[in-house]
Amino acid sequence: MRRWTKRIAITLAIVLIVGSIASYWAVQQTKVVPEFYAKATNLLPVQTREASERLQHDVEKFQSDVGRLGSWSAAFSDAEINAWLIEELPKRFPRLLAKGMNDPRIVIEDDCVLVAARYQDRRFDTIISFEVEVELTEEANMLALRLKNLRAGALPMPLNKFLKGITREAARGDVDVKWDMTQAGPIALVNVPREHPGYVASPVIVESVRLVDGVLLLAGHTGSLAEQVFTPRGPVHQFVSYNPRRNRQESTAIR
């Protein structure tokens, strides 16, 4: 009996030690700062207000260009986007700050955007990061966003547990997110608005989205023929679980 008691006690002690080591390791992993996050912070423009205003001016010009008949294109740098996030995000999205998210940064690489932000509450102080790959789809103006490598510091996190939260928060910003469930993971499907009260002409159709070392490049056409002759330029995501026809029928029924 004593021998069994001793074995049980030793086993419990080993479990507690291993559990403590695992917990300590996990906590330490959450404290790791991604290299790209530190790099993006170091490369911020000295005058973030001026850089943010330049981006705002470029966006306004872009909105004016896409609202006219014909072809259009635009380029936005990650440095200016980061400056805008610093200056404008707290004013426009105070809800994120209230939830403990602050200091967001992005880095645009070839075919990929690295995204990160600091998350703080009473228990944690960590950098949440993930990667985004963007593809067009067979449906005009529907973008497929592949989210992957979600981490808290260096600790991997299961993306599937956050899908409802992502959908809910996006809806609060008037962005309708649908999910295409694939073997490689969930794909967020997001529609780019085709019309706007300020546009002289419509619809606005996106034909190309490119990510090239620090720059987001967009191109497309505006006008009644643009949608009819829509041909995506670049990689095209093939739907797996998402059914475009069923979605159109549901949208029509709601109206």
PDB file of N, CA and C in Angstrom, residues 146-148 160 179-188 238-242:
ATOM      1  N   ARG A 146      -7.044  34.996 -46.752  1.00  0.00           N
ATOM      2  CA  ARG A 146      -6.582  33.823 -46.005  1.00  0.00           C
ATOM      3  C   ARG A 146      -5.831  34.303 -44.760  1.00  0.00           C
ATOM      4  N   LEU A 147      -6.394  34.054 -43.594  1.00  0.00           N
ATOM      5  CA  LEU A 147      -5.764  34.429 -42.335  1.00  0.00           C
ATOM      6  C   LEU A 147      -5.020  33.214 -41.793  1.00  0.00           C
ATOM      7  N   LYS A 148      -3.762  33.395 -41.431  1.00  0.00           N
ATOM      8  CA  LYS A 148      -3.002  32.247 -40.941  1.00  0.00           C
ATOM      9  C   LYS A 148      -1.938  32.685 -39.936  1.00  0.00           C
ATOM     10  N   ASN A 160      -9.924  29.086 -35.629  1.00  0.00           N
ATOM     11  CA  ASN A 160     -11.341  28.716 -35.699  1.00  0.00           C
ATOM     12  C   ASN A 160     -12.150  29.217 -34.502  1.00  0.00           C
ATOM     13  N   TRP A 179     -17.532  33.080 -44.567  1.00  0.00           N
ATOM     14  CA  TRP A 179     -16.386  32.179 -44.437  1.00  0.00           C
ATOM     15  C   TRP A 179     -16.493  31.023 -45.417  1.00  0.00           C
ATOM     16  N   ASP A 180     -15.391  30.746 -46.073  1.00  0.00           N
ATOM     17  CA  ASP A 180     -15.269  29.581 -46.940  1.00  0.00           C
ATOM     18  C   ASP A 180     -14.337  28.607 -46.225  1.00  0.00           C
ATOM     19  N   MET A 181     -14.875  27.480 -45.768  1.00  0.00           N
ATOM     20  CA  MET A 181     -14.089  26.535 -44.984  1.00  0.00           C
ATOM     21  C   MET A 181     -13.349  25.582 -45.918  1.00  0.00           C
ATOM     22  N   THR A 182     -12.024  25.643 -45.896  1.00  0.00           N
ATOM     23  CA  THR A 182     -11.193  24.818 -46.764  1.00  0.00           C
ATOM     24  C   THR A 182     -10.287  23.932 -45.918  1.00  0.00           C
ATOM     25  N   GLN A 183      -9.650  22.963 -46.553  1.00  0.00           N
ATOM     26  CA  GLN A 183      -8.727  22.085 -45.836  1.00  0.00           C
ATOM     27  C   GLN A 183      -7.535  22.862 -45.295  1.00  0.00           C
ATOM     28  N   ALA A 184      -7.166  23.942 -45.975  1.00  0.00           N
ATOM     29  CA  ALA A 184      -6.028  24.753 -45.534  1.00  0.00           C
ATOM     30  C   ALA A 184      -6.412  25.720 -44.420  1.00  0.00           C
ATOM     31  N   GLY A 185      -7.722  25.802 -44.105  1.00  0.00           N
ATOM     32  CA  GLY A 185      -8.166  26.724 -43.066  1.00  0.00           C
ATOM     33  C   GLY A 185      -9.278  27.627 -43.561  1.00  0.00           C
ATOM     34  N   PRO A 186      -9.876  28.411 -42.659  1.00  0.00           N
ATOM     35  CA  PRO A 186     -10.985  29.295 -43.045  1.00  0.00           C
ATOM     36  C   PRO A 186     -10.516  30.476 -43.887  1.00  0.00           C
ATOM     37  N   ILE A 187     -11.316  30.820 -44.904  1.00  0.00           N
ATOM     38  CA  ILE A 187     -11.041  31.958 -45.775  1.00  0.00           C
ATOM     39  C   ILE A 187     -12.140  32.992 -45.568  1.00  0.00           C
ATOM     40  N   ALA A 188     -11.756  34.221 -45.214  1.00  0.00           N
ATOM     41  CA  ALA A 188     -12.737  35.294 -45.040  1.00  0.00           C
ATOM     42  C   ALA A 188     -13.082  35.876 -46.405  1.00  0.00           C
ATOM     43  N   GLN A 238     -10.688  29.550 -55.364  1.00  0.00           N
ATOM     44  CA  GLN A 238     -11.785  28.674 -55.763  1.00  0.00           C
ATOM     45  C   GLN A 238     -12.621  28.325 -54.531  1.00  0.00           C
ATOM     46  N   PHE A 239     -13.916  28.628 -54.585  1.00  0.00           N
ATOM     47  CA  PHE A 239     -14.793  28.372 -53.445  1.00  0.00           C
ATOM     48  C   PHE A 239     -14.846  26.878 -53.110  1.00  0.00           C
ATOM     49  N   VAL A 240     -14.930  26.587 -51.815  1.00  0.00           N
ATOM     50  CA  VAL A 240     -15.042  25.203 -51.349  1.00  0.00           C
ATOM     51  C   VAL A 240     -16.408  24.986 -50.689  1.00  0.00           C
ATOM     52  N   SER A 241     -16.600  25.556 -49.504  1.00  0.00           N
ATOM     53  CA  SER A 241     -17.891  25.395 -48.815  1.00  0.00           C
ATOM     54  C   SER A 241     -18.869  26.515 -49.154  1.00  0.00           C
ATOM     55  N   TYR A 242     -18.358  27.658 -49.573  1.00  0.00           N
ATOM     56  CA  TYR A 242     -19.217  28.807 -49.875  1.00  0.00           C
ATOM     57  C   TYR A 242     -19.928  28.592 -51.202  1.00  0.00           C
TER      58      TYR A 242
END
